[in-house]
Amino acid sequence: MLQETGTEWLSQEVKTGTTIIAVEFDGGVVLGSDSRVSAGASVVNRVMNKLSPLHDKIYCALSGSAADAQTIAEVVHYQLDVHSIEIDEDPQVRSAATLVRNISYKYKEELSAHLIVAGWDRRDGGQVFATLSGLLTRQPFAVGGSGSSYVYGFVDAEFRRGMSKEECQQFVVNTLSLAINRDGSSGGVAYIVSIDEHGTEEKVVLGNDLPTFFDQ
Amino acid sequence: CSSLGTYDLSASTFSPDGRVFQVEYAMKAVENSSTAIAIRCKDGVVFGVEKLVLSKLYEQGSNKRIFNIDRHVGMAVAGLLADARSLSEVARDEASSFRSSYGHDIPLKHLSDRVAMYVHAYTLYSAVRPFGCSFILGSYDKDDGPQLYMVDPSGISHGYWGCAIGKAKQAAKTEIEKLQMKEMTCRELVKEVAKIIYIVHDEVKDKAFELELSWVGEVTNGRHQLIPEEVRQEAEKYAKDSLEEEDDSDEDNM
């Protein structure tokens, strides 16, 4: 039988167990995340929005240690605020990703967080950048968090370049739903953010509205 | 405009009529230097410098007055050359640091603002003297197009379509204003820049000079470079021929 002494979760690190994803489509990007925050076996927040704004049209998706990821996002949000005033224009997605990467790399021994940076700028349109462990690479799409392992096959098989915004949103929500089903550390609702030339749109898909697959 | 009493000994002192003489004296240093010009056209920026050769013993091409700041930015200077070299290093550090932090080329206006702020800082304290040089920064980017900024010893920076600094800046500006630079390409402009330097060069007071030419634009894919030999020869020939024509035309009156 399980030996339940009851207080392990108080001393275990709070992690955003997580599934996060960002995908580039023709004219912008869509970011998606689940909403579960766990401390050991305990769910300490079932509705956390892991998609954090860095600027009007640049968001990042948080995974790993909740504190580390949030702090990086807040610091970069501040740095981009200053930067955009200094250069007197909207920042490039690459700049946001570089700022995140510089922190992730410099403090890689102390931090445990992986942020996916995605957004739209007038130079290069929609862009997705992965910053795992302090690298910086632009990709057509990126997945992260503990739930991502269960959906690599799905995203590799189903992704197509040049999808429309709606097709992309559907792809993201399908991926999140599949990951949430299999990963114990992911769950709750799906947060979706869509960014293009015209603006930024935030959406929530509640638990029972998520797409169902063969076992449901 | 002579200084009154003791108001000109340090940059931390205003004169009663609201001037900082040290900064004005720094600008005099620029006015005593030979001329540098830069013109922005449809698809790039061209720099031209009248580099006076003070000794026949100098190696050709020494004491360059056009610098590379990062791949996409050029800088032409007038005034105290040592001060200018120091500032080119400052500009390089700024551009490099920007690239490290933000992952892309520094926008020219931002670079110009940052170096201008640095120059301005040296006009605030008595412990240092202002920089005795002005400089012109130019760049080309496929999204933002050609850009041209000039910074003077007071730490002011402005954007320009055409700009001249140094002893013959007035004469050079008059010539520049005659051009329709917004409709010209870099190739056309190189010839005009060479011609202007030859026109404003004073044969009597200053003898030998080297013409330094560089450009950055669509023609160089956004990289700042010295002008290639065939283009430079064509430009110098055009410049010299134009001067002869003007000399000849002076003889037509009888």
XYZ file of C-alpha atoms in Angstrom:
470
model
C 0.000 0.000 0.000
C 1.087 3.599 -0.513
C 2.775 5.054 2.525
C 1.333 8.507 2.778
C 3.178 10.631 5.363
C 1.389 13.659 3.900
C 3.856 16.552 3.802
C 6.333 15.776 0.991
C 4.607 18.221 -1.297
C 5.409 21.093 1.078
C 9.124 20.684 0.498
C 9.131 19.737 -3.153
C 9.830 22.311 -5.810
C 6.817 23.812 -7.508
C 7.044 22.828 -11.144
C 4.905 23.711 -14.064
C 4.788 20.049 -15.134
C 3.369 21.277 -18.368
C 2.805 20.956 -21.995
C 3.656 24.007 -24.068
C 3.664 24.516 -27.819
C 4.194 27.333 -30.312
C 3.557 27.069 -34.058
C 4.219 29.424 -36.958
C 1.477 29.842 -39.557
C 1.153 31.960 -42.658
C 1.138 35.488 -41.177
C 1.691 34.826 -37.466
C 2.048 32.367 -34.602
C -0.174 30.429 -32.214
C 1.024 29.552 -28.690
C -0.670 27.018 -26.429
C -0.269 25.678 -22.904
C -2.007 23.557 -20.291
C -2.761 25.005 -16.835
C -1.504 22.550 -14.214
C 1.085 23.524 -11.560
C 2.273 20.667 -9.382
C 4.348 20.298 -6.209
C 5.174 16.608 -6.151
C 1.844 14.763 -6.420
C -0.213 17.773 -5.426
C -1.822 20.118 -7.925
C -1.275 23.559 -6.388
C -2.892 25.519 -9.239
C -5.192 24.025 -11.861
C -5.798 27.199 -13.858
C -2.379 28.834 -14.304
C -1.829 30.693 -17.568
C 1.632 29.711 -18.728
C 1.584 32.014 -21.735
C 3.235 35.210 -20.578
C 3.398 38.470 -22.571
C 6.858 39.917 -23.257
C 5.484 42.677 -25.481
C 2.304 43.495 -27.437
C 3.023 40.938 -30.130
C 5.605 38.712 -28.448
C 4.678 36.004 -25.911
C 6.574 33.228 -24.204
C 5.474 29.822 -22.968
C 6.778 28.767 -19.532
C 7.919 25.310 -18.415
C 10.177 23.818 -15.733
C 10.421 25.533 -12.367
C 7.445 27.912 -12.012
C 9.452 30.516 -10.107
C 12.429 30.457 -12.472
C 10.307 30.631 -15.611
C 8.090 33.428 -14.312
C 11.055 35.477 -13.169
C 12.835 35.174 -16.502
C 9.648 36.250 -18.276
C 9.173 39.247 -15.980
C 12.781 40.402 -16.338
C 12.669 40.120 -20.135
C 9.307 41.904 -20.225
C 10.954 44.811 -18.402
C 14.043 44.757 -20.632
C 11.903 44.824 -23.780
C 9.885 47.742 -22.420
C 13.064 49.793 -22.042
C 14.504 48.551 -25.341
C 11.416 49.417 -27.393
C 11.442 52.979 -26.005
C 15.164 53.345 -26.751
C 14.882 52.231 -30.361
C 11.484 53.918 -30.775
C 9.808 50.951 -32.476
C 8.321 47.538 -31.679
C 11.035 45.013 -30.767
C 11.894 42.074 -32.974
C 10.924 38.574 -31.855
C 14.603 37.672 -32.217
C 15.514 40.355 -29.669
C 13.081 38.925 -27.116
C 14.372 35.415 -27.725
C 17.990 36.589 -27.413
C 17.256 38.289 -24.081
C 15.633 35.095 -22.756
C 18.502 32.999 -24.054
C 21.141 35.259 -22.479
C 19.601 34.776 -19.038
C 18.973 31.036 -19.527
C 22.544 30.475 -20.633
C 24.327 32.677 -18.113
C 22.463 31.143 -15.175
C 22.038 27.666 -16.574
C 23.531 26.030 -13.464
C 21.159 27.856 -11.144
C 17.957 27.898 -13.169
C 15.704 25.129 -14.332
C 13.330 26.578 -16.889
C 12.662 26.304 -20.606
C 10.878 29.148 -22.371
C 9.568 29.065 -25.919
C 9.422 32.587 -27.391
C 7.021 33.329 -30.241
C 5.501 36.406 -31.823
C 5.081 38.630 -34.848
C 7.218 41.536 -36.104
C 7.075 43.538 -39.333
C 10.437 42.333 -40.618
C 10.105 38.556 -40.539
C 6.416 37.972 -39.739
C 5.573 35.098 -37.410
C 8.542 33.428 -35.682
C 9.035 30.703 -33.067
C 12.284 30.401 -31.093
C 13.358 27.614 -28.732
C 15.721 28.568 -25.886
C 16.216 25.223 -24.118
C 19.351 25.214 -21.913
C 20.477 28.513 -23.319
C 20.571 27.726 -27.019
C 18.732 29.893 -29.522
C 17.158 28.397 -32.596
C 14.311 29.435 -34.841
C 11.935 26.621 -35.712
C 8.646 26.251 -37.597
C 7.148 24.937 -34.347
C 8.383 23.986 -30.871
C 7.007 21.852 -28.026
C 8.185 21.707 -24.427
C 7.479 20.553 -20.907
C 6.956 17.067 -19.537
C 3.886 16.481 -21.732
C 5.778 17.164 -24.946
C 7.440 13.736 -24.963
C 4.043 12.104 -25.544
C 3.208 14.205 -28.585
C 6.420 14.400 -30.626
C 5.074 11.731 -32.962
C 1.773 13.568 -33.372
C 3.298 16.992 -34.110
C 5.928 15.581 -36.454
C 3.247 13.759 -38.428
C 0.553 16.455 -38.463
C 2.464 19.739 -38.845
C 2.323 21.464 -42.229
C 3.919 24.769 -43.263
C 1.654 27.632 -44.307
C -1.437 26.603 -42.346
C -4.190 29.149 -41.840
C -4.713 30.674 -38.394
C -7.753 28.469 -37.678
C -5.985 25.267 -38.808
C -3.070 26.211 -36.601
C -5.281 26.841 -33.550
C -6.916 23.439 -34.084
C -3.499 21.775 -34.382
C -2.377 23.381 -31.113
C -5.507 22.431 -29.188
C -5.353 18.845 -30.462
C -1.741 18.538 -29.361
C -2.456 19.928 -25.911
C -5.423 17.636 -25.456
C -3.422 14.509 -26.356
C -0.569 15.496 -24.048
C -2.889 16.308 -21.165
C -4.477 12.886 -21.529
C -1.185 11.043 -21.185
C 0.988 13.266 -18.962
C 0.140 13.262 -15.240
C 1.863 16.614 -14.795
C -0.267 18.359 -17.429
C -3.952 19.109 -17.123
C -6.700 21.613 -16.538
C -7.663 23.959 -19.373
C -5.936 24.934 -22.590
C -4.785 28.545 -23.017
C -4.326 29.640 -26.633
C -2.723 32.901 -27.820
C -2.808 33.866 -31.513
C -0.599 36.709 -32.768
C -0.548 38.275 -36.217
C -0.165 41.623 -37.947
C -3.610 42.718 -36.751
C -3.185 41.977 -33.063
C -3.108 39.447 -30.248
C -6.005 37.206 -29.254
C -6.171 35.208 -25.993
C -8.536 32.260 -25.655
C -9.319 29.568 -23.059
C -10.631 26.139 -23.957
C -12.231 24.594 -20.880
C -11.652 20.962 -19.930
C -14.816 19.449 -21.351
C -14.500 21.458 -24.581
C -11.128 19.941 -25.403
C -11.150 17.595 -28.428
C -11.567 13.904 -27.547
C -9.680 10.999 -29.016
C -10.181 7.264 -29.185
C -10.078 6.537 -25.469
C -12.597 9.145 -24.334
C 33.455 86.013 -30.634
C 36.312 86.241 -28.144
C 35.982 84.736 -24.710
C 35.301 86.949 -21.732
C 37.482 86.687 -18.675
C 37.697 83.214 -17.188
C 34.601 81.525 -18.613
C 36.460 79.397 -21.132
C 38.759 77.347 -18.945
C 36.518 74.358 -18.338
C 33.466 72.667 -19.762
C 31.689 72.969 -16.436
C 31.396 76.757 -16.779
C 28.776 78.783 -18.663
C 29.623 82.238 -19.958
C 27.264 85.091 -19.021
C 25.700 84.867 -22.466
C 24.934 81.183 -22.014
C 27.760 79.578 -24.005
C 30.096 76.751 -23.109
C 33.326 77.932 -24.711
C 35.175 74.646 -24.387
C 32.595 72.982 -26.620
C 32.863 75.829 -29.135
C 36.654 75.501 -29.132
C 36.255 71.777 -29.771
C 34.160 72.639 -32.825
C 36.973 74.931 -34.012
C 39.238 71.874 -34.033
C 36.801 70.247 -36.442
C 36.665 73.337 -38.635
C 40.443 73.283 -39.002
C 40.402 69.724 -40.268
C 40.042 68.766 -43.911
C 36.614 68.059 -45.306
C 34.513 64.907 -45.012
C 31.130 64.459 -46.672
C 28.451 61.794 -46.845
C 25.324 61.631 -48.981
C 22.303 59.358 -48.697
C 20.605 58.267 -51.888
C 17.834 55.939 -52.972
C 19.700 52.708 -52.272
C 22.640 53.513 -49.991
C 25.106 55.984 -48.489
C 28.411 57.198 -49.986
C 31.259 58.685 -47.902
C 34.057 60.894 -49.248
C 37.009 62.334 -47.320
C 39.663 64.829 -48.442
C 42.654 63.364 -46.638
C 45.522 65.903 -46.672
C 48.924 64.297 -47.031
C 51.256 66.194 -44.789
C 54.424 64.340 -45.673
C 55.710 62.514 -48.734
C 57.175 59.957 -46.372
C 53.738 58.664 -45.323
C 52.795 55.224 -46.558
C 49.886 55.475 -48.963
C 46.576 54.804 -47.241
C 47.819 55.540 -43.729
C 45.821 57.605 -41.233
C 42.489 56.406 -42.575
C 39.540 58.634 -41.785
C 36.780 56.223 -42.675
C 36.075 53.451 -40.164
C 33.995 50.306 -40.099
C 31.630 50.031 -37.165
C 30.113 46.533 -37.339
C 29.394 45.102 -40.802
C 26.639 47.457 -41.817
C 27.848 50.853 -40.523
C 30.482 53.256 -41.825
C 31.913 56.281 -40.028
C 33.743 59.246 -41.594
C 35.432 61.739 -39.281
C 36.831 65.268 -39.129
C 38.833 66.894 -36.354
C 41.408 65.419 -33.995
C 42.058 61.972 -35.447
C 43.072 60.409 -32.143
C 39.792 61.520 -30.548
C 37.934 60.132 -33.542
C 39.661 56.763 -33.272
C 38.728 56.548 -29.619
C 35.082 57.239 -30.498
C 35.133 54.650 -33.258
C 36.043 52.102 -30.583
C 33.136 53.339 -28.451
C 30.801 52.949 -31.415
C 32.134 49.458 -32.092
C 31.592 48.434 -28.470
C 28.038 49.763 -28.543
C 27.216 47.943 -31.768
C 28.801 44.729 -30.537
C 27.083 44.879 -27.159
C 23.725 45.510 -28.851
C 24.209 42.493 -31.069
C 25.076 40.332 -28.034
C 22.030 41.449 -26.095
C 19.419 41.610 -28.849
C 20.612 39.259 -31.555
C 20.515 41.634 -34.550
C 22.192 44.647 -36.235
C 22.016 47.841 -34.214
C 19.603 50.380 -35.782
C 21.619 53.417 -36.862
C 19.543 55.998 -35.007
C 20.048 54.080 -31.769
C 23.822 53.800 -32.325
C 23.984 57.493 -33.122
C 21.995 58.350 -29.956
C 24.265 56.178 -27.799
C 27.561 57.596 -29.135
C 26.166 61.137 -29.014
C 25.267 60.619 -25.344
C 28.835 59.494 -24.703
C 30.267 62.568 -26.472
C 27.864 64.789 -24.536
C 29.037 63.353 -21.213
C 32.484 64.816 -21.892
C 30.992 68.304 -22.100
C 29.758 68.258 -18.496
C 32.901 68.080 -16.362
C 36.007 70.146 -15.762
C 38.130 67.052 -15.282
C 37.961 66.133 -18.968
C 37.929 67.981 -22.265
C 35.298 67.553 -24.972
C 36.070 65.381 -28.016
C 37.598 67.476 -30.789
C 35.886 65.693 -33.661
C 32.625 65.370 -35.555
C 31.658 62.216 -37.317
C 29.138 60.954 -39.833
C 27.554 57.516 -39.499
C 25.865 55.744 -42.381
C 24.224 52.373 -42.906
C 21.910 50.440 -45.199
C 19.288 47.862 -44.264
C 16.877 46.158 -46.619
C 13.868 46.989 -44.441
C 14.787 50.456 -43.171
C 16.732 51.600 -46.239
C 19.739 53.954 -46.129
C 20.308 56.076 -43.012
C 22.748 58.934 -42.321
C 23.474 60.640 -38.967
C 26.049 63.222 -37.887
C 27.339 63.821 -34.340
C 29.236 66.962 -33.295
C 31.383 67.730 -30.202
C 28.425 69.080 -28.267
C 26.824 65.636 -28.367
C 23.992 66.539 -30.722
C 23.012 64.108 -33.455
C 20.807 64.737 -36.474
C 19.645 62.630 -39.414
C 20.560 63.885 -42.876
C 20.188 63.327 -46.617
C 23.547 65.017 -47.155
C 26.149 66.279 -44.715
C 29.599 67.939 -44.680
C 32.103 68.577 -41.880
C 35.538 70.206 -41.817
C 37.130 73.297 -43.291
C 35.184 73.458 -46.560
C 31.853 72.311 -45.206
C 30.000 75.403 -46.423
C 31.239 75.042 -49.991
C 30.555 71.316 -49.860
C 27.010 71.845 -48.569
C 26.312 74.249 -51.438
C 27.391 71.574 -53.937
C 25.461 68.838 -52.129
C 22.267 70.893 -52.193
C 22.444 70.989 -55.988
C 22.040 67.202 -56.186
C 18.762 65.305 -56.416
C 20.066 62.547 -54.178
C 16.710 60.930 -53.472
C 16.529 59.885 -57.112
C 20.143 58.762 -57.513
C 21.740 55.370 -57.060
C 25.027 54.749 -55.258
C 26.935 54.218 -58.500
C 25.845 57.626 -59.798
C 26.505 59.237 -56.431
C 30.107 58.021 -56.081
C 31.120 60.184 -59.017
C 29.380 63.241 -57.580
C 30.962 62.737 -54.143
C 34.428 62.509 -55.701
C 33.708 65.624 -57.727
C 32.607 67.609 -54.680
C 35.768 66.731 -52.761
C 37.881 67.844 -55.714
C 35.884 71.073 -56.036
C 36.240 72.089 -52.382
C 39.897 71.131 -52.114
C 42.055 74.258 -51.888
C 44.997 73.766 -54.276
C 46.805 76.821 -52.958
C 46.669 76.323 -49.189
C 46.735 72.516 -49.082
C 48.786 70.624 -51.583
C 48.582 66.897 -51.933
C 45.541 64.944 -50.838
C 44.220 61.392 -51.003
C 40.574 60.845 -51.739
C 39.051 58.246 -49.393
C 35.795 56.799 -50.704
C 33.477 54.202 -49.225
C 29.882 53.088 -49.532
C 27.206 50.935 -48.004
C 24.025 50.033 -49.819
C 22.092 47.581 -51.907
C 25.118 47.419 -54.204
C 27.203 45.971 -51.340
C 24.376 43.909 -49.834
C 24.334 46.100 -46.781
C 28.051 45.789 -45.963
C 30.132 48.932 -45.507
C 33.207 48.766 -47.766
C 35.887 50.918 -49.368
C 34.976 51.538 -52.969
C 36.457 48.988 -55.383
C 39.344 50.098 -57.568
C 37.543 50.301 -60.975
C 34.686 52.326 -59.514
C 37.084 54.656 -57.718
C 39.159 55.260 -60.836
C 36.041 56.057 -62.842
C 34.894 58.436 -60.112
C 38.238 60.248 -59.819
C 38.461 60.598 -63.569
C 34.962 62.073 -63.676
C 35.929 64.460 -60.875
C 39.120 65.643 -62.539
C 37.442 65.998 -65.941
C 34.619 68.054 -64.462
C 37.105 70.445 -62.882
C 38.929 70.928 -66.176
C 35.672 71.666 -67.950
C 34.893 74.366 -65.415
C 38.370 75.831 -65.838
C 37.929 75.824 -69.604
C 34.519 77.425 -69.403
C 36.067 80.336 -67.495
C 38.072 81.217 -70.595
C 35.051 81.626 -72.806
C 34.403 85.279 -72.024
C 35.698 87.788 -74.589
